[in-house]
């Protein structure tokens, strides 16, 4: 019940496959393999056959574990390096060799888990996903092809609302990050009760520009010191050693970036 490539039909490739995958049958007689052939011809390979049902169950289990890995915010590699190994050890001890091969066929590689997570995000109606645990975080993304005025932003949002039949009256708030200030006013024309907020980092950057002259000079000096230390790997290491010698709680700095 394995699917092999066309080049695997070469005699030496078939022999290698037989030695690697079916070593327990190396000394079996010819009638044994003739019976296997007749059994395979009688097997249903369609969607109602046992092979297809078993393969579907293995795939569904792979999706369920991938979803669990994503929900718990674990790295993708944990599926193949830990979860699958734990399942194999448990089945060998508890169920002996009856289902060990089925667990071994379970695909939990890094790329597979990533693909499964993407599929789960696109098809949230799957049976192995609990609907009450799903939260919408990202509805749509559309590029701006020309200008980036508030009207351009509003046209994209308005087209999306119209296409998805969303009600503007159910909109609670709008938060912008570097968008034109007029965008919030255009949204309020659709729903005056909308609460508009702006990115707090941008608000802090604006507040820093209005500091008194004395505080502004001190802030500029601190920024120069930070950038001097972070601009050199040697200075960073020396600063880290200095903090350790002084038993400081923190021993690293964040590189200053101007917010526009």
Coordinates of C-alpha atoms in Angstrom, one line a residue:
X1 CA 0.0 0.0 0.0
X2 CA 2.9 2.3 -0.6
X3 CA 3.1 4.8 -3.5
X4 CA 6.5 4.7 -5.3
X5 CA 7.9 6.8 -8.1
X6 CA 8.1 5.5 -11.7
X7 CA 11.9 5.1 -11.5
X8 CA 11.4 2.8 -8.5
X9 CA 10.1 0.1 -10.9
X10 CA 13.6 -0.7 -12.0
X11 CA 14.7 -4.2 -10.7
X12 CA 17.5 -3.0 -8.5
X13 CA 15.2 -0.3 -7.0
X14 CA 12.5 -2.9 -6.3
X15 CA 15.0 -5.1 -4.6
X16 CA 16.2 -2.3 -2.4
X17 CA 12.6 -1.3 -1.5
X18 CA 11.9 -4.9 -0.6
X19 CA 14.9 -5.2 1.6
X20 CA 14.2 -1.9 3.4
X21 CA 10.4 -2.1 3.8
X22 CA 9.6 -5.8 3.8
X23 CA 12.6 -7.5 5.3
X24 CA 10.4 -9.9 7.3
X25 CA 9.2 -11.5 4.0
X26 CA 12.7 -12.2 2.6
X27 CA 12.5 -15.9 3.1
X28 CA 8.8 -16.4 2.1
X29 CA 7.9 -18.8 -0.7
X30 CA 6.4 -17.9 -4.1
X31 CA 2.8 -19.0 -3.2
X32 CA 2.8 -16.5 -0.3
X33 CA 3.4 -13.6 -2.8
X34 CA 0.8 -15.0 -5.2
X35 CA -1.7 -14.9 -2.4
X36 CA -0.7 -11.3 -1.6
X37 CA -1.2 -10.4 -5.2
X38 CA -4.7 -11.9 -5.3
X39 CA -5.6 -10.1 -2.0
X40 CA -4.4 -6.8 -3.4
X41 CA -6.5 -7.2 -6.5
X42 CA -9.6 -7.8 -4.5
X43 CA -8.9 -4.8 -2.2
X44 CA -10.9 -1.6 -2.9
X45 CA -8.6 1.3 -3.6
X46 CA -11.5 3.8 -4.0
X47 CA -12.9 6.2 -1.3
X48 CA -14.8 3.3 0.2
X49 CA -11.9 1.0 0.7
X50 CA -10.2 0.3 4.0
X51 CA -6.8 1.7 2.7
X52 CA -8.4 5.0 1.8
X53 CA -10.2 5.2 5.1
X54 CA -7.0 4.4 7.0
X55 CA -5.1 7.0 5.0
X56 CA -7.8 9.6 5.6
X57 CA -7.7 9.0 9.4
X58 CA -3.9 9.4 9.4
X59 CA -4.1 12.7 7.5
X60 CA -6.8 13.9 9.9
X61 CA -4.7 13.0 12.9
X62 CA -1.8 15.0 11.3
X63 CA -4.0 18.0 11.0
X64 CA -5.3 17.7 14.5
X65 CA -1.8 17.6 16.0
X66 CA -0.6 20.5 13.8
X67 CA -3.5 22.6 15.0
X68 CA -2.7 21.7 18.6
X69 CA 1.0 22.8 18.0
X70 CA -0.1 26.1 16.5
X71 CA -2.7 26.8 19.2
X72 CA -0.1 26.2 22.0
X73 CA 2.5 28.4 20.1
X74 CA 5.1 25.6 19.9
X75 CA 7.8 25.4 17.1
X76 CA 6.8 23.3 14.0
X77 CA 9.8 21.0 14.5
X78 CA 8.3 19.7 17.8
X79 CA 5.9 17.4 15.9
X80 CA 8.6 15.3 14.4
X81 CA 11.3 15.6 17.0
X82 CA 9.1 15.0 20.1
X83 CA 5.4 14.4 19.6
X84 CA 5.8 11.5 17.0
X85 CA 8.6 9.9 19.0
X86 CA 6.4 10.0 22.2
X87 CA 3.5 8.4 20.3
X88 CA 5.7 5.6 18.9
X89 CA 7.1 4.8 22.4
X90 CA 3.6 4.7 23.9
X91 CA 2.2 2.5 21.3
X92 CA 5.1 0.1 21.5
X93 CA 4.7 -0.2 25.3
X94 CA 0.9 -0.2 25.6
X95 CA -0.4 -1.6 22.3
X96 CA 2.7 -3.5 21.3
X97 CA 3.2 -3.7 17.5
X98 CA -0.4 -3.6 16.4
X99 CA -0.6 0.1 15.6
X100 CA 3.1 1.1 15.6
X101 CA 3.3 1.2 11.8
X102 CA 0.2 3.4 11.6
X103 CA 1.8 5.9 14.0
X104 CA 5.1 5.7 11.9
X105 CA 3.1 6.7 8.8
X106 CA 1.9 9.9 10.6
X107 CA 3.5 12.9 8.8
X108 CA 4.6 15.6 11.3
X109 CA 7.7 17.1 9.6
X110 CA 8.4 20.8 9.8
X111 CA 7.1 21.6 6.3
X112 CA 4.0 19.4 6.8
X113 CA 3.0 21.0 10.0
X114 CA 3.4 24.4 8.4
X115 CA 1.2 23.4 5.5
X116 CA -1.4 21.9 7.8
X117 CA -1.6 25.1 9.9
X118 CA -2.1 27.1 6.7
X119 CA -4.9 24.8 5.7
X120 CA -6.5 25.0 9.1
X121 CA -6.5 28.8 8.9
X122 CA -8.2 28.7 5.5
X123 CA -10.7 26.0 6.4
X124 CA -11.9 26.6 9.9
X125 CA -15.0 24.4 9.5
X126 CA -12.9 21.2 9.8
X127 CA -14.1 18.7 12.4
X128 CA -10.8 18.6 14.3
X129 CA -10.9 22.3 15.0
X130 CA -13.0 23.5 17.9
X131 CA -14.9 26.6 16.6
X132 CA -15.1 28.3 19.9
X133 CA -11.3 28.5 20.1
X134 CA -11.0 30.3 16.7
X135 CA -10.4 34.1 16.7
X136 CA -10.3 36.3 13.7
X137 CA -7.2 38.4 13.6
X138 CA -6.6 39.3 10.0
X139 CA -9.6 39.8 7.7
X140 CA -8.0 41.0 4.4
X141 CA -4.9 42.7 2.9
X142 CA -5.0 44.8 -0.2
X143 CA -2.1 46.8 -1.7
X144 CA -2.4 50.5 -2.5
X145 CA -1.4 50.8 -6.2
X146 CA -1.1 54.6 -6.4
X147 CA -1.5 57.3 -3.7
X148 CA -1.9 56.7 0.0
X149 CA -4.5 59.3 1.0
X150 CA -7.3 58.8 3.5
X151 CA -9.7 58.4 0.6
X152 CA -7.6 55.6 -0.9
X153 CA -7.7 53.7 2.4
X154 CA -11.4 54.3 2.8
X155 CA -12.2 53.0 -0.6
X156 CA -10.4 49.7 0.1
X157 CA -12.2 49.3 3.4
X158 CA -15.6 50.3 1.9
X159 CA -15.2 47.8 -0.9
X160 CA -14.4 45.0 1.5
X161 CA -17.4 45.9 3.8
X162 CA -19.7 45.9 0.7
X163 CA -18.4 42.6 -0.6
X164 CA -18.7 40.8 2.7
X165 CA -22.0 42.5 3.6
X166 CA -20.7 43.9 6.8
X167 CA -22.7 46.5 8.8
X168 CA -21.0 49.8 9.6
X169 CA -23.2 50.2 12.7
X170 CA -21.6 47.2 14.3
X171 CA -18.1 48.7 14.0
X172 CA -16.9 49.5 17.5
X173 CA -13.5 51.2 16.9
X174 CA -10.7 51.9 14.5
X175 CA -7.0 52.0 15.2
X176 CA -4.6 53.5 12.8
X177 CA -0.8 53.1 12.5
X178 CA 0.8 55.7 10.3
X179 CA -2.3 56.2 8.3
X180 CA -3.6 59.6 7.3
X181 CA -5.4 61.4 10.2
X182 CA -8.5 62.0 8.0
X183 CA -9.2 58.3 7.9
X184 CA -10.8 58.3 11.3
X185 CA -13.1 61.2 10.3
X186 CA -14.2 59.3 7.1
X187 CA -15.0 56.2 9.2
X188 CA -17.0 58.4 11.7
X189 CA -19.1 59.6 8.7
X190 CA -20.3 56.0 8.4
X191 CA -20.7 55.4 12.1
X192 CA -20.4 58.5 14.5
X193 CA -20.2 56.2 17.5
X194 CA -16.9 54.7 16.4
X195 CA -14.0 55.1 18.9
X196 CA -10.8 56.1 17.0
X197 CA -7.3 55.5 18.5
X198 CA -3.8 55.8 17.1
X199 CA -0.7 53.7 17.6
X200 CA 0.7 54.5 21.1
X201 CA 4.3 54.4 19.8
X202 CA 3.5 57.1 17.3
X203 CA 1.8 59.1 20.1
X204 CA 4.9 58.9 22.3
X205 CA 7.0 60.0 19.4
X206 CA 4.8 63.0 18.9
X207 CA 4.9 63.8 22.6
X208 CA 8.7 63.6 22.6
X209 CA 8.9 66.4 20.0
X210 CA 7.0 68.8 22.3
X211 CA 9.3 68.3 25.4
X212 CA 10.8 71.3 27.1
X213 CA 14.3 72.3 25.8
X214 CA 16.1 70.9 28.9
X215 CA 14.4 67.5 28.7
X216 CA 14.9 67.5 24.9
X217 CA 18.7 67.9 25.4
X218 CA 18.9 65.1 28.0
X219 CA 16.9 62.8 25.7
X220 CA 19.1 63.6 22.7
X221 CA 22.2 62.8 24.9
X222 CA 20.7 59.5 26.0
X223 CA 19.9 58.5 22.4
X224 CA 23.5 59.3 21.3
X225 CA 25.0 57.2 24.1
X226 CA 22.6 54.3 23.3
X227 CA 23.4 54.4 19.5
X228 CA 27.2 54.6 20.3
X229 CA 27.1 51.5 22.4
X230 CA 24.8 49.5 20.0
X231 CA 26.7 50.7 16.9
X232 CA 29.7 48.5 17.8
X233 CA 29.9 44.9 18.7
X234 CA 32.9 45.6 20.9
X235 CA 31.1 48.4 22.8
X236 CA 28.1 46.2 23.3
X237 CA 30.2 43.5 24.9
X238 CA 32.0 45.9 27.1
X239 CA 28.7 47.5 28.2
X240 CA 27.4 44.0 29.0
X241 CA 30.5 43.2 31.1
X242 CA 30.1 46.6 32.9
X243 CA 26.5 45.8 33.8
X244 CA 27.5 42.4 35.1
X245 CA 30.3 43.9 37.3
X246 CA 27.8 46.4 38.7
X247 CA 25.2 43.6 39.4
X248 CA 22.7 45.5 37.2
X249 CA 19.2 44.0 36.6
X250 CA 19.5 44.6 32.9
X251 CA 22.6 44.2 30.7
X252 CA 21.5 45.2 27.2
X253 CA 20.1 48.2 25.3
X254 CA 17.6 48.6 22.5
X255 CA 18.8 50.3 19.4
X256 CA 17.0 53.7 19.0
X257 CA 14.9 54.0 15.9
X258 CA 13.2 57.3 15.0
X259 CA 9.5 56.9 14.5
X260 CA 8.1 59.0 11.7

